[in-house]
N, C-alpha and C. Protein backbone atom coordinates (compact mmCIF):
# COMPACT_ATOMS: atom_id res chain seq x y z
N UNK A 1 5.38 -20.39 -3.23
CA UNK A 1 4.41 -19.33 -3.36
C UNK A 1 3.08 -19.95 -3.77
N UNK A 2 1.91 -19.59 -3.37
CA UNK A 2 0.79 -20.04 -3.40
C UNK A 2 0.30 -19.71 -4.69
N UNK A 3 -0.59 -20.18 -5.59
CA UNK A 3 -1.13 -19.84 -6.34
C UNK A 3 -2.51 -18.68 -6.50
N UNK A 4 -2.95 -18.55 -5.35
CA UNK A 4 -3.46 -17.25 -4.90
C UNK A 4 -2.39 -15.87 -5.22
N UNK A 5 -1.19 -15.58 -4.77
CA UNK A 5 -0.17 -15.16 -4.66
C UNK A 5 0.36 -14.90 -5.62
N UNK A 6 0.52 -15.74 -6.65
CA UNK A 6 1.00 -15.82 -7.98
C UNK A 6 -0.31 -15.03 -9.50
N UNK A 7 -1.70 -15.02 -8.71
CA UNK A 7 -2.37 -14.83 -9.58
C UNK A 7 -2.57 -13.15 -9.48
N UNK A 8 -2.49 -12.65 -8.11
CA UNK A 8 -2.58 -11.72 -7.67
C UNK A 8 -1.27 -11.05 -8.26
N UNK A 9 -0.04 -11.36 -8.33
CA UNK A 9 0.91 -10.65 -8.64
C UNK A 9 0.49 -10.52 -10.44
N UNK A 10 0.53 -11.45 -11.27
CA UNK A 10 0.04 -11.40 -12.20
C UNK A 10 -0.27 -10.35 -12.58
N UNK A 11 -1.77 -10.08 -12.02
CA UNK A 11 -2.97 -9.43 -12.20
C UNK A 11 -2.49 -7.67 -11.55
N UNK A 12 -1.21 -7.82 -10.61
CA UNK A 12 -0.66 -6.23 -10.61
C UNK A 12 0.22 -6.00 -12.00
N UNK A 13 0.54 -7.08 -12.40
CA UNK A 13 2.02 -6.72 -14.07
C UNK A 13 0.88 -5.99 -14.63
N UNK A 14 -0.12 -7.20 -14.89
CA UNK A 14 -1.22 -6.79 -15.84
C UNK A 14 -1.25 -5.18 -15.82
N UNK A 15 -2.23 -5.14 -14.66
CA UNK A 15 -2.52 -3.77 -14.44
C UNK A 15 -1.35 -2.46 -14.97
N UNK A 16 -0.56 -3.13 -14.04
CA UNK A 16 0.83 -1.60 -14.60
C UNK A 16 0.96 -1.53 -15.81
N UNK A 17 1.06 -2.55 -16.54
CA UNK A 17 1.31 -2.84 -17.72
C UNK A 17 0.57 -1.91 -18.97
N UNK A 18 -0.77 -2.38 -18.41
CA UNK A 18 -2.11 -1.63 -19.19
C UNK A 18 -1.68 -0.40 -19.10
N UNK A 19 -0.98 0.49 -17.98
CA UNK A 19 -1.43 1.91 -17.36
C UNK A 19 -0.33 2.41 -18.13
N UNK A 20 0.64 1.67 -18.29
CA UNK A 20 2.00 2.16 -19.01
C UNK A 20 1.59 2.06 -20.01
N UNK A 21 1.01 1.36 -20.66
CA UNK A 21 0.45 1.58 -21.95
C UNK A 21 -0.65 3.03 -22.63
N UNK A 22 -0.89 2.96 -21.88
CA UNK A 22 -2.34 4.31 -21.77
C UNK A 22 -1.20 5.58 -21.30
N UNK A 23 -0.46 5.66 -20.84
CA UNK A 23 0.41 6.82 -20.45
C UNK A 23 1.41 6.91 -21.71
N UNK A 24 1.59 5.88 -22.55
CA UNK A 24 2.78 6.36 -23.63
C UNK A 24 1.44 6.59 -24.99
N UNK A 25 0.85 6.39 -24.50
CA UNK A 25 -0.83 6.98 -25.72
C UNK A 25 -0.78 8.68 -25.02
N UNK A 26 -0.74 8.62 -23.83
CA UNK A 26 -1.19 9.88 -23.59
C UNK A 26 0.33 10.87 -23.80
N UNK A 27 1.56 10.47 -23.54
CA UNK A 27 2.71 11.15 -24.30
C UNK A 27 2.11 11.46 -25.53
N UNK A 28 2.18 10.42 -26.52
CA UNK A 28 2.09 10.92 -28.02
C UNK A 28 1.28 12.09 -28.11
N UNK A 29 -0.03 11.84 -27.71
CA UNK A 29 -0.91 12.63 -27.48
C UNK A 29 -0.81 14.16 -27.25
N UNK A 30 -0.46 14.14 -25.97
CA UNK A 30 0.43 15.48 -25.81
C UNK A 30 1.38 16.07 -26.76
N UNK A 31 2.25 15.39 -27.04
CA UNK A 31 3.31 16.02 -27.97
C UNK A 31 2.17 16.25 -29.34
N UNK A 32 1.41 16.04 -29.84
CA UNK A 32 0.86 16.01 -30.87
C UNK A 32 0.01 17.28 -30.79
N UNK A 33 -0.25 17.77 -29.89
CA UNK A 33 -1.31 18.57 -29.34
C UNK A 33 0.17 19.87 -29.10
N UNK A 34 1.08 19.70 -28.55
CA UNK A 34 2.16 20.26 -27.80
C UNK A 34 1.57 21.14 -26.40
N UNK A 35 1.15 20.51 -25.78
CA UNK A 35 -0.24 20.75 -24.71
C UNK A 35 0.83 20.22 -23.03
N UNK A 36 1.81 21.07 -22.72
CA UNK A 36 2.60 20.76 -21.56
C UNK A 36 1.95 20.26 -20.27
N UNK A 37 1.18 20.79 -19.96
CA UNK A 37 0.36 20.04 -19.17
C UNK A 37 -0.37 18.58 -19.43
N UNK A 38 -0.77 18.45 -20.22
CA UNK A 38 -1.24 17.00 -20.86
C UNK A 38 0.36 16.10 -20.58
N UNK A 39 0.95 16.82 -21.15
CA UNK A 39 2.78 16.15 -21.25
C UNK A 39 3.11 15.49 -19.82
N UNK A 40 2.80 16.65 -19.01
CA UNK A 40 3.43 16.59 -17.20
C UNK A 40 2.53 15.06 -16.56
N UNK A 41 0.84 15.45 -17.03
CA UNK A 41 -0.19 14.34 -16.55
C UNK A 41 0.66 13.16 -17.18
N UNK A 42 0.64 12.68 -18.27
CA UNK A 42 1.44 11.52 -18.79
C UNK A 42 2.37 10.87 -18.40
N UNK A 43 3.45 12.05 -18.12
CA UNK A 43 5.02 11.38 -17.47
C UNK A 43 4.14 10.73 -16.22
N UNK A 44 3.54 11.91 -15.42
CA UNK A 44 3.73 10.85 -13.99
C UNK A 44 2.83 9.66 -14.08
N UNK A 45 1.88 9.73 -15.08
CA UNK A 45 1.46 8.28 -14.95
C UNK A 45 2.23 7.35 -15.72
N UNK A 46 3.22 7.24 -16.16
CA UNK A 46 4.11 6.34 -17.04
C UNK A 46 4.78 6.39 -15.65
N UNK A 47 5.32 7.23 -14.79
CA UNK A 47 6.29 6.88 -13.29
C UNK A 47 5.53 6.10 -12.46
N UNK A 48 4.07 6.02 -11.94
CA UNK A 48 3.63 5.31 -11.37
C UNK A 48 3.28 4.26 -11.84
N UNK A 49 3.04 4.42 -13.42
CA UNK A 49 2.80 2.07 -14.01
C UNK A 49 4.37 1.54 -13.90
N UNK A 50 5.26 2.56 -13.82
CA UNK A 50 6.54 1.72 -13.60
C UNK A 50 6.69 1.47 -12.49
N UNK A 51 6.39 2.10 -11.17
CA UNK A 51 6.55 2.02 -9.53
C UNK A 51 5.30 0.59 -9.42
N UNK A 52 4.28 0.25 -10.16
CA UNK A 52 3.35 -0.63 -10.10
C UNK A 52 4.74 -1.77 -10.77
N UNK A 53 5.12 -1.90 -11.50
CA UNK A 53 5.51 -2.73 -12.04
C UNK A 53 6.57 -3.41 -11.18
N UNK A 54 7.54 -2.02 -11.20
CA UNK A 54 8.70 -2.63 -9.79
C UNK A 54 7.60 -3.13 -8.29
N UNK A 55 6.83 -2.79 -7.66
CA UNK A 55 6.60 -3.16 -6.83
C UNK A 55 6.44 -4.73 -6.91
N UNK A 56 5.60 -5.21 -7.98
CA UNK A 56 5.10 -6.14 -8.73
C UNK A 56 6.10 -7.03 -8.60
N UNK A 57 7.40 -7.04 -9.20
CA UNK A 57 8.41 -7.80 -9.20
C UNK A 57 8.90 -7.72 -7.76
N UNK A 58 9.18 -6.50 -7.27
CA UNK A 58 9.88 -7.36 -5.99
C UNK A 58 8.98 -8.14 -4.93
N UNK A 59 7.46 -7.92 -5.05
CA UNK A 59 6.66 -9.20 -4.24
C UNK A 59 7.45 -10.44 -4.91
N UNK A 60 7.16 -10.92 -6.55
CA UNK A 60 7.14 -12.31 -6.64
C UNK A 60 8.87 -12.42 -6.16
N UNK A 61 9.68 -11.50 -6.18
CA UNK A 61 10.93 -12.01 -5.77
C UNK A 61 11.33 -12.55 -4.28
N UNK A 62 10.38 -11.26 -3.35
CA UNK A 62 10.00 -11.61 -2.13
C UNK A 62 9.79 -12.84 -1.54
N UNK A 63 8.61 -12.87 -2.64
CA UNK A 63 7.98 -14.62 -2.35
C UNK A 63 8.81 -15.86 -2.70
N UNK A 64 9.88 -15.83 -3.55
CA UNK A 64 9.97 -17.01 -3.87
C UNK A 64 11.22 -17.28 -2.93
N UNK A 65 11.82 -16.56 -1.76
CA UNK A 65 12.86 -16.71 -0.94
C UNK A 65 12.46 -17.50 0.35
């Protein structure tokens, strides 16, 4: 795997990573508020930094075959 390839995958963990982070801020948040809608926005962005994350892994797994 190229190091182009490797920096780029990186830089998607990163990203999901961050977003999953900011989505379990925005859970608390919600529940703190008890604001269901705020709640609903949260989950799905905690489902999509995890769909970032899996995607993430199966490139570098992709790549290293």
């Amino acid at each position: 795997m190229s190091k182009v390839k490797q920096v780029r995958g990186l830089i998607g963990v990163a990203s999901a990573v961050g977003g999953a982070v900011s989505a379990a801020s925005a859970v608390r948040a919600a529940k703190g508020k008890n604001d269901k809608l705020l709640l609903a926005n949260a989950i799905a962005s905690a489902a999509a930094a995890l769909t970032g994350v899996l995607l993430a892994v199966r490139r570098f797994r992709k790549d290293e075959k």
